[in-house]
PDB file of C-alpha atoms in Angstrom:
ATOM      1  CA  UNK A   1       6.785  23.057  13.709  1.00 83.00           C
ATOM      2  CA  UNK A   2       3.946  22.076  11.457  1.00 93.00           C
ATOM      3  CA  UNK A   3       2.408  18.624  11.339  1.00 97.00           C
ATOM      4  CA  UNK A   4       1.872  16.787   8.058  1.00 97.00           C
ATOM      5  CA  UNK A   5      -0.304  13.822   7.139  1.00 98.00           C
ATOM      6  CA  UNK A   6      -0.346  11.935   3.848  1.00 98.00           C
ATOM      7  CA  UNK A   7      -3.454  10.348   2.375  1.00 98.00           C
ATOM      8  CA  UNK A   8      -4.376   8.534  -0.799  1.00 97.00           C
ATOM      9  CA  UNK A   9      -4.794   5.105  -2.409  1.00 97.00           C
ATOM     10  CA  UNK A  10      -2.406   2.423  -1.277  1.00 96.00           C
ATOM     11  CA  UNK A  11      -2.661   0.491  -4.539  1.00 98.00           C
ATOM     12  CA  UNK A  12      -2.231   1.847  -8.056  1.00 98.00           C
ATOM     13  CA  UNK A  13      -2.244  -0.109 -11.311  1.00 98.00           C
ATOM     14  CA  UNK A  14       0.719   0.043 -13.690  1.00 97.00           C
ATOM     15  CA  UNK A  15       0.537   2.863 -16.255  1.00 97.00           C
ATOM     16  CA  UNK A  16      -1.971   4.767 -14.117  1.00 98.00           C
ATOM     17  CA  UNK A  17      -1.446   7.948 -12.098  1.00 98.00           C
ATOM     18  CA  UNK A  18      -0.488   7.919  -8.437  1.00 98.00           C
ATOM     19  CA  UNK A  19      -2.237  10.675  -6.481  1.00 98.00           C
ATOM     20  CA  UNK A  20      -1.469  11.638  -2.897  1.00 98.00           C
ATOM     21  CA  UNK A  21      -2.443  14.546  -0.671  1.00 98.00           C
ATOM     22  CA  UNK A  22      -0.636  16.031   2.294  1.00 98.00           C
ATOM     23  CA  UNK A  23      -2.668  17.913   4.894  1.00 98.00           C
ATOM     24  CA  UNK A  24      -0.802  20.534   6.877  1.00 97.00           C
ATOM     25  CA  UNK A  25      -1.786  21.443  10.425  1.00 96.00           C
ATOM     26  CA  UNK A  26      -0.294  23.765  12.981  1.00 93.00           C
ATOM     27  CA  UNK A  27       0.491  26.334  10.345  1.00 91.00           C
ATOM     28  CA  UNK A  28      -0.687  27.817   7.076  1.00 91.00           C
ATOM     29  CA  UNK A  29       0.353  26.340   3.764  1.00 93.00           C
ATOM     30  CA  UNK A  30       0.184  29.890   2.475  1.00 90.00           C
ATOM     31  CA  UNK A  31       3.011  30.857   4.786  1.00 85.00           C
ATOM     32  CA  UNK A  32       5.991  32.423   3.112  1.00 82.00           C
ATOM     33  CA  UNK A  33       8.195  30.530   5.564  1.00 87.00           C
ATOM     34  CA  UNK A  34       7.967  27.046   4.052  1.00 92.00           C
ATOM     35  CA  UNK A  35       8.494  24.932   1.018  1.00 95.00           C
ATOM     36  CA  UNK A  36       6.446  21.745   0.767  1.00 96.00           C
ATOM     37  CA  UNK A  37       8.086  18.610  -0.573  1.00 97.00           C
ATOM     38  CA  UNK A  38       7.449  15.008  -1.484  1.00 98.00           C
ATOM     39  CA  UNK A  39      10.086  12.354  -0.757  1.00 98.00           C
ATOM     40  CA  UNK A  40       9.874   8.630  -1.343  1.00 98.00           C
ATOM     41  CA  UNK A  41      11.595   5.515  -0.057  1.00 98.00           C
ATOM     42  CA  UNK A  42      11.352   2.078  -1.679  1.00 97.00           C
ATOM     43  CA  UNK A  43      11.331  -0.765   0.794  1.00 96.00           C
ATOM     44  CA  UNK A  44      14.767  -1.316   2.276  1.00 93.00           C
ATOM     45  CA  UNK A  45      16.276   1.499   0.261  1.00 95.00           C
ATOM     46  CA  UNK A  46      17.243   5.130   0.618  1.00 96.00           C
ATOM     47  CA  UNK A  47      15.383   8.401   0.296  1.00 98.00           C
ATOM     48  CA  UNK A  48      14.647  10.195  -2.971  1.00 98.00           C
ATOM     49  CA  UNK A  49      13.464  13.793  -3.133  1.00 98.00           C
ATOM     50  CA  UNK A  50      10.664  14.082  -5.703  1.00 98.00           C
ATOM     51  CA  UNK A  51       9.964  17.792  -5.757  1.00 97.00           C
ATOM     52  CA  UNK A  52       8.566  20.773  -3.905  1.00 96.00           C
ATOM     53  CA  UNK A  53       6.109  23.637  -4.115  1.00 96.00           C
ATOM     54  CA  UNK A  54       6.008  27.099  -2.593  1.00 94.00           C
ATOM     55  CA  UNK A  55       2.909  28.973  -1.518  1.00 90.00           C
ATOM     56  CA  UNK A  56       3.078  30.993  -4.727  1.00 91.00           C
ATOM     57  CA  UNK A  57       2.656  27.784  -6.690  1.00 92.00           C
ATOM     58  CA  UNK A  58       6.256  27.783  -7.868  1.00 94.00           C
ATOM     59  CA  UNK A  59       7.581  24.248  -8.237  1.00 96.00           C
ATOM     60  CA  UNK A  60      10.889  22.449  -8.548  1.00 95.00           C
ATOM     61  CA  UNK A  61      11.152  18.796  -9.491  1.00 97.00           C
ATOM     62  CA  UNK A  62      13.817  16.134  -9.482  1.00 97.00           C
ATOM     63  CA  UNK A  63      14.896  15.787 -13.124  1.00 96.00           C
ATOM     64  CA  UNK A  64      14.833  12.002 -12.745  1.00 95.00           C
ATOM     65  CA  UNK A  65      11.024  12.204 -12.417  1.00 93.00           C
ATOM     66  CA  UNK A  66      10.364  15.614 -13.925  1.00 79.00           C
ATOM     67  CA  UNK A  67       8.317  14.510 -16.897  1.00 90.00           C
ATOM     68  CA  UNK A  68       5.932  12.458 -14.756  1.00 97.00           C
ATOM     69  CA  UNK A  69       5.502  14.639 -11.666  1.00 98.00           C
ATOM     70  CA  UNK A  70       3.059  17.373 -10.819  1.00 97.00           C
ATOM     71  CA  UNK A  71       2.868  18.982  -7.384  1.00 98.00           C
ATOM     72  CA  UNK A  72       0.027  21.386  -6.675  1.00 97.00           C
ATOM     73  CA  UNK A  73      -1.231  23.409  -3.733  1.00 96.00           C
ATOM     74  CA  UNK A  74      -4.735  23.865  -2.319  1.00 95.00           C
ATOM     75  CA  UNK A  75      -4.677  26.829   0.017  1.00 94.00           C
ATOM     76  CA  UNK A  76      -8.354  26.584   0.910  1.00 95.00           C
ATOM     77  CA  UNK A  77      -7.842  23.152   2.451  1.00 96.00           C
ATOM     78  CA  UNK A  78      -4.255  23.687   3.646  1.00 96.00           C
ATOM     79  CA  UNK A  79      -3.093  20.812   1.463  1.00 97.00           C
ATOM     80  CA  UNK A  80      -0.632  20.052  -1.267  1.00 98.00           C
ATOM     81  CA  UNK A  81      -0.719  17.129  -3.643  1.00 98.00           C
ATOM     82  CA  UNK A  82       1.451  14.830  -5.709  1.00 98.00           C
ATOM     83  CA  UNK A  83       0.585  13.271  -9.032  1.00 98.00           C
ATOM     84  CA  UNK A  84       2.963  10.772 -10.608  1.00 98.00           C
ATOM     85  CA  UNK A  85       1.913   9.492 -13.998  1.00 97.00           C
ATOM     86  CA  UNK A  86       2.646   6.288 -15.900  1.00 97.00           C
ATOM     87  CA  UNK A  87       3.679   4.412 -12.791  1.00 98.00           C
ATOM     88  CA  UNK A  88       5.528   1.112 -12.800  1.00 97.00           C
ATOM     89  CA  UNK A  89       6.538  -1.323 -10.090  1.00 98.00           C
ATOM     90  CA  UNK A  90       9.653   0.799  -9.578  1.00 97.00           C
ATOM     91  CA  UNK A  91       7.430   3.525  -8.142  1.00 98.00           C
ATOM     92  CA  UNK A  92       6.348   1.278  -5.273  1.00 98.00           C
ATOM     93  CA  UNK A  93       7.538   3.061  -2.143  1.00 98.00           C
ATOM     94  CA  UNK A  94       6.618   4.804   1.052  1.00 98.00           C
ATOM     95  CA  UNK A  95       5.820   8.383   0.116  1.00 98.00           C
ATOM     96  CA  UNK A  96       6.474  11.148   2.623  1.00 98.00           C
ATOM     97  CA  UNK A  97       5.465  14.762   2.587  1.00 98.00           C
ATOM     98  CA  UNK A  98       7.865  17.115   4.339  1.00 98.00           C
ATOM     99  CA  UNK A  99       8.503  20.795   4.932  1.00 96.00           C
ATOM    100  CA  UNK A 100      11.582  22.929   4.647  1.00 95.00           C
ATOM    101  CA  UNK A 101      12.173  26.622   5.153  1.00 88.00           C
ATOM    102  CA  UNK A 102      12.237  29.302   2.547  1.00 79.00           C
ATOM    103  CA  UNK A 103      15.919  29.872   3.224  1.00 84.00           C
ATOM    104  CA  UNK A 104      17.006  26.300   3.866  1.00 89.00           C
ATOM    105  CA  UNK A 105      16.419  23.031   2.076  1.00 93.00           C
ATOM    106  CA  UNK A 106      16.661  20.450   4.811  1.00 96.00           C
ATOM    107  CA  UNK A 107      13.461  18.790   5.969  1.00 97.00           C
ATOM    108  CA  UNK A 108      12.563  19.573   9.542  1.00 95.00           C
ATOM    109  CA  UNK A 109       9.016  18.203   9.588  1.00 96.00           C
ATOM    110  CA  UNK A 110       7.796  14.969   8.030  1.00 98.00           C
ATOM    111  CA  UNK A 111       4.514  13.151   7.662  1.00 98.00           C
ATOM    112  CA  UNK A 112       4.322   9.567   8.868  1.00 98.00           C
ATOM    113  CA  UNK A 113       4.491   8.253   5.315  1.00 98.00           C
ATOM    114  CA  UNK A 114       2.099   6.213   3.211  1.00 98.00           C
ATOM    115  CA  UNK A 115       2.885   3.029   1.312  1.00 98.00           C
ATOM    116  CA  UNK A 116       1.899   3.019  -2.328  1.00 98.00           C
ATOM    117  CA  UNK A 117       2.124  -0.280  -4.173  1.00 98.00           C
ATOM    118  CA  UNK A 118       2.018  -0.420  -7.957  1.00 98.00           C
ATOM    119  CA  UNK A 119       0.498  -3.697  -9.016  1.00 97.00           C
ATOM    120  CA  UNK A 120      -2.230  -5.016 -11.258  1.00 96.00           C
TER     121      UNK A 120
ATOM    122  CA  UNK B   1      23.359  15.728  -9.447  1.00 96.00           C
ATOM    123  CA  UNK B   2      25.521  15.636  -6.343  1.00 98.00           C
ATOM    124  CA  UNK B   3      26.086  12.039  -5.270  1.00 98.00           C
ATOM    125  CA  UNK B   4      26.280  11.235  -1.568  1.00 98.00           C
ATOM    126  CA  UNK B   5      28.018   8.189  -0.128  1.00 98.00           C
ATOM    127  CA  UNK B   6      28.155   6.929   3.435  1.00 98.00           C
ATOM    128  CA  UNK B   7      30.433   4.566   5.284  1.00 98.00           C
ATOM    129  CA  UNK B   8      30.116   2.099   6.738  1.00 97.00           C
ATOM    130  CA  UNK B   9      26.826   0.770   5.450  1.00 98.00           C
ATOM    131  CA  UNK B  10      26.344  -1.121   8.708  1.00 98.00           C
ATOM    132  CA  UNK B  11      27.973  -0.480  12.043  1.00 97.00           C
ATOM    133  CA  UNK B  12      27.671  -2.888  14.960  1.00 98.00           C
ATOM    134  CA  UNK B  13      28.132  -1.264  18.347  1.00 97.00           C
ATOM    135  CA  UNK B  14      27.327  -1.563  22.020  1.00 98.00           C
ATOM    136  CA  UNK B  15      25.650   0.832  24.411  1.00 98.00           C
ATOM    137  CA  UNK B  16      28.226   3.346  25.567  1.00 98.00           C
ATOM    138  CA  UNK B  17      30.364   3.101  22.441  1.00 98.00           C
ATOM    139  CA  UNK B  18      31.541   6.143  20.527  1.00 98.00           C
ATOM    140  CA  UNK B  19      30.191   5.859  16.999  1.00 98.00           C
ATOM    141  CA  UNK B  20      31.306   7.750  13.898  1.00 98.00           C
ATOM    142  CA  UNK B  21      29.607   7.738  10.501  1.00 98.00           C
ATOM    143  CA  UNK B  22      31.188   9.309   7.431  1.00 98.00           C
ATOM    144  CA  UNK B  23      29.350  11.003   4.594  1.00 98.00           C
ATOM    145  CA  UNK B  24      31.035  12.153   1.394  1.00 98.00           C
ATOM    146  CA  UNK B  25      29.753  14.376  -1.402  1.00 98.00           C
ATOM    147  CA  UNK B  26      30.779  14.056  -5.047  1.00 98.00           C
ATOM    148  CA  UNK B  27      31.581  17.786  -5.108  1.00 98.00           C
ATOM    149  CA  UNK B  28      31.938  20.529  -2.563  1.00 98.00           C
ATOM    150  CA  UNK B  29      28.731  21.380  -0.737  1.00 98.00           C
ATOM    151  CA  UNK B  30      30.303  23.824   1.725  1.00 97.00           C
ATOM    152  CA  UNK B  31      28.458  23.090   4.982  1.00 97.00           C
ATOM    153  CA  UNK B  32      25.048  22.511   3.430  1.00 97.00           C
ATOM    154  CA  UNK B  33      24.568  19.088   4.975  1.00 98.00           C
ATOM    155  CA  UNK B  34      21.868  17.629   7.186  1.00 98.00           C
ATOM    156  CA  UNK B  35      21.625  14.393   9.148  1.00 98.00           C
ATOM    157  CA  UNK B  36      18.522  12.313   9.886  1.00 98.00           C
ATOM    158  CA  UNK B  37      17.762   9.299  12.050  1.00 98.00           C
ATOM    159  CA  UNK B  38      15.217   6.726  10.910  1.00 98.00           C
ATOM    160  CA  UNK B  39      13.765   3.801  12.823  1.00 98.00           C
ATOM    161  CA  UNK B  40      11.890   0.938  11.142  1.00 96.00           C
ATOM    162  CA  UNK B  41       8.433   1.921   9.993  1.00 96.00           C
ATOM    163  CA  UNK B  42       8.917   5.554  10.967  1.00 97.00           C
ATOM    164  CA  UNK B  43       9.611   8.782   9.144  1.00 98.00           C
ATOM    165  CA  UNK B  44      13.118  10.204   9.302  1.00 98.00           C
ATOM    166  CA  UNK B  45      13.809  12.469  12.239  1.00 98.00           C
ATOM    167  CA  UNK B  46      15.812  15.610  11.574  1.00 98.00           C
ATOM    168  CA  UNK B  47      18.956  15.856  13.730  1.00 98.00           C
ATOM    169  CA  UNK B  48      21.570  18.264  12.408  1.00 98.00           C
ATOM    170  CA  UNK B  49      21.802  21.065   9.831  1.00 97.00           C
ATOM    171  CA  UNK B  50      24.601  23.108   8.368  1.00 97.00           C
ATOM    172  CA  UNK B  51      26.868  20.137   9.052  1.00 98.00           C
ATOM    173  CA  UNK B  52      27.227  20.762  12.772  1.00 98.00           C
ATOM    174  CA  UNK B  53      24.211  22.584  14.229  1.00 97.00           C
ATOM    175  CA  UNK B  54      21.941  20.420  16.366  1.00 98.00           C
ATOM    176  CA  UNK B  55      18.212  20.783  15.935  1.00 96.00           C
ATOM    177  CA  UNK B  56      16.475  21.850  19.119  1.00 96.00           C
ATOM    178  CA  UNK B  57      15.806  18.896  21.396  1.00 96.00           C
ATOM    179  CA  UNK B  58      18.446  16.614  19.891  1.00 98.00           C
ATOM    180  CA  UNK B  59      20.649  15.140  22.635  1.00 97.00           C
ATOM    181  CA  UNK B  60      24.104  16.637  22.936  1.00 98.00           C
ATOM    182  CA  UNK B  61      25.716  13.222  22.488  1.00 98.00           C
ATOM    183  CA  UNK B  62      25.115  13.776  18.768  1.00 98.00           C
ATOM    184  CA  UNK B  63      27.566  15.984  16.922  1.00 98.00           C
ATOM    185  CA  UNK B  64      28.408  16.734  13.326  1.00 98.00           C
ATOM    186  CA  UNK B  65      31.471  18.073  11.640  1.00 98.00           C
ATOM    187  CA  UNK B  66      33.050  18.634   8.257  1.00 98.00           C
ATOM    188  CA  UNK B  67      32.842  20.870   5.244  1.00 98.00           C
ATOM    189  CA  UNK B  68      33.441  20.660   1.545  1.00 98.00           C
ATOM    190  CA  UNK B  69      33.103  17.005   0.620  1.00 98.00           C
ATOM    191  CA  UNK B  70      33.678  15.055   3.839  1.00 98.00           C
ATOM    192  CA  UNK B  71      31.452  15.022   6.888  1.00 98.00           C
ATOM    193  CA  UNK B  72      31.011  12.983  10.045  1.00 98.00           C
ATOM    194  CA  UNK B  73      28.212  12.256  12.473  1.00 98.00           C
ATOM    195  CA  UNK B  74      29.415  11.196  15.902  1.00 98.00           C
ATOM    196  CA  UNK B  75      27.445   9.739  18.778  1.00 98.00           C
ATOM    197  CA  UNK B  76      29.655  10.150  21.825  1.00 98.00           C
ATOM    198  CA  UNK B  77      28.053   7.448  23.946  1.00 98.00           C
ATOM    199  CA  UNK B  78      25.561   5.234  22.154  1.00 98.00           C
ATOM    200  CA  UNK B  79      22.230   4.848  23.930  1.00 98.00           C
ATOM    201  CA  UNK B  80      19.572   2.160  23.394  1.00 97.00           C
ATOM    202  CA  UNK B  81      17.350   4.665  21.571  1.00 98.00           C
ATOM    203  CA  UNK B  82      20.107   5.394  19.043  1.00 98.00           C
ATOM    204  CA  UNK B  83      19.989   2.052  17.229  1.00 98.00           C
ATOM    205  CA  UNK B  84      18.635   3.177  13.874  1.00 98.00           C
ATOM    206  CA  UNK B  85      19.622   4.073  10.328  1.00 98.00           C
ATOM    207  CA  UNK B  86      21.261   7.437   9.724  1.00 98.00           C
ATOM    208  CA  UNK B  87      21.110   9.409   6.484  1.00 98.00           C
ATOM    209  CA  UNK B  88      22.990  12.464   5.331  1.00 98.00           C
ATOM    210  CA  UNK B  89      21.446  14.910   2.859  1.00 98.00           C
ATOM    211  CA  UNK B  90      22.993  17.699   0.824  1.00 98.00           C
ATOM    212  CA  UNK B  91      21.047  20.874   0.244  1.00 97.00           C
ATOM    213  CA  UNK B  92      23.692  22.786  -1.628  1.00 97.00           C
ATOM    214  CA  UNK B  93      21.886  22.345  -4.912  1.00 96.00           C
ATOM    215  CA  UNK B  94      18.785  20.779  -6.385  1.00 95.00           C
ATOM    216  CA  UNK B  95      17.987  17.960  -6.719  1.00 97.00           C
ATOM    217  CA  UNK B  96      18.515  17.508  -2.995  1.00 98.00           C
ATOM    218  CA  UNK B  97      20.092  14.118  -2.498  1.00 98.00           C
ATOM    219  CA  UNK B  98      20.514  11.694   0.378  1.00 98.00           C
ATOM    220  CA  UNK B  99      23.212   9.222   1.239  1.00 98.00           C
ATOM    221  CA  UNK B 100      22.349   5.499   1.135  1.00 98.00           C
ATOM    222  CA  UNK B 101      22.216   5.276   4.918  1.00 98.00           C
ATOM    223  CA  UNK B 102      24.238   3.720   7.732  1.00 98.00           C
ATOM    224  CA  UNK B 103      22.518   1.192   9.943  1.00 98.00           C
ATOM    225  CA  UNK B 104      23.690   1.145  13.553  1.00 98.00           C
ATOM    226  CA  UNK B 105      22.816  -2.192  15.088  1.00 97.00           C
ATOM    227  CA  UNK B 106      23.540  -4.123  18.256  1.00 95.00           C
ATOM    228  CA  UNK B 107      26.922  -5.778  18.473  1.00 94.00           C
TER     229      UNK B 107
END
């Protein structure tokens, strides 16, 4: 299984854009075998799937966040990224990157997670 | 969206107990259900897919069953390492959704 590691600012101001990167190791992000997802978890709460990207650049987003989310892929650095615009305090959460297969949509590898706080 | 519910929200148990967690979907998801275990401050750990198939390396005391809208996760003999929160997830259709979690704590 691949290994994933999130990185990015831990503090974002309200109305600004949250930007995170996930670095993939132990496998190629260009592989046709995986989808690459972002999932978040507010403190003490459950998990919310944000969206995913395939190596072709094809994306699928959760409609609840669709208008604010962009997921992109950087094959040269074996990374994929999340941008979430117009953030509010409700976007404060631990953000995970995760992988699933190209014929299944459960998440068999996860990053350790990174806490992003939205506050002025 | 398919809504997932879990019961109970908290389960108090002792080492050696048989533990059962129920997950329900708002519509039929066939067997497209996964289970995860999460400990405080850690990422979820993938346990079971297709409702009943154990991921490689997951102890055999874990088992899953069900289809359609009702599913169960059973731990046959609870071990100290099993105290955690458990989540179900449907992958029948996007957006992929998780249950609210069941916390298994020490009785």
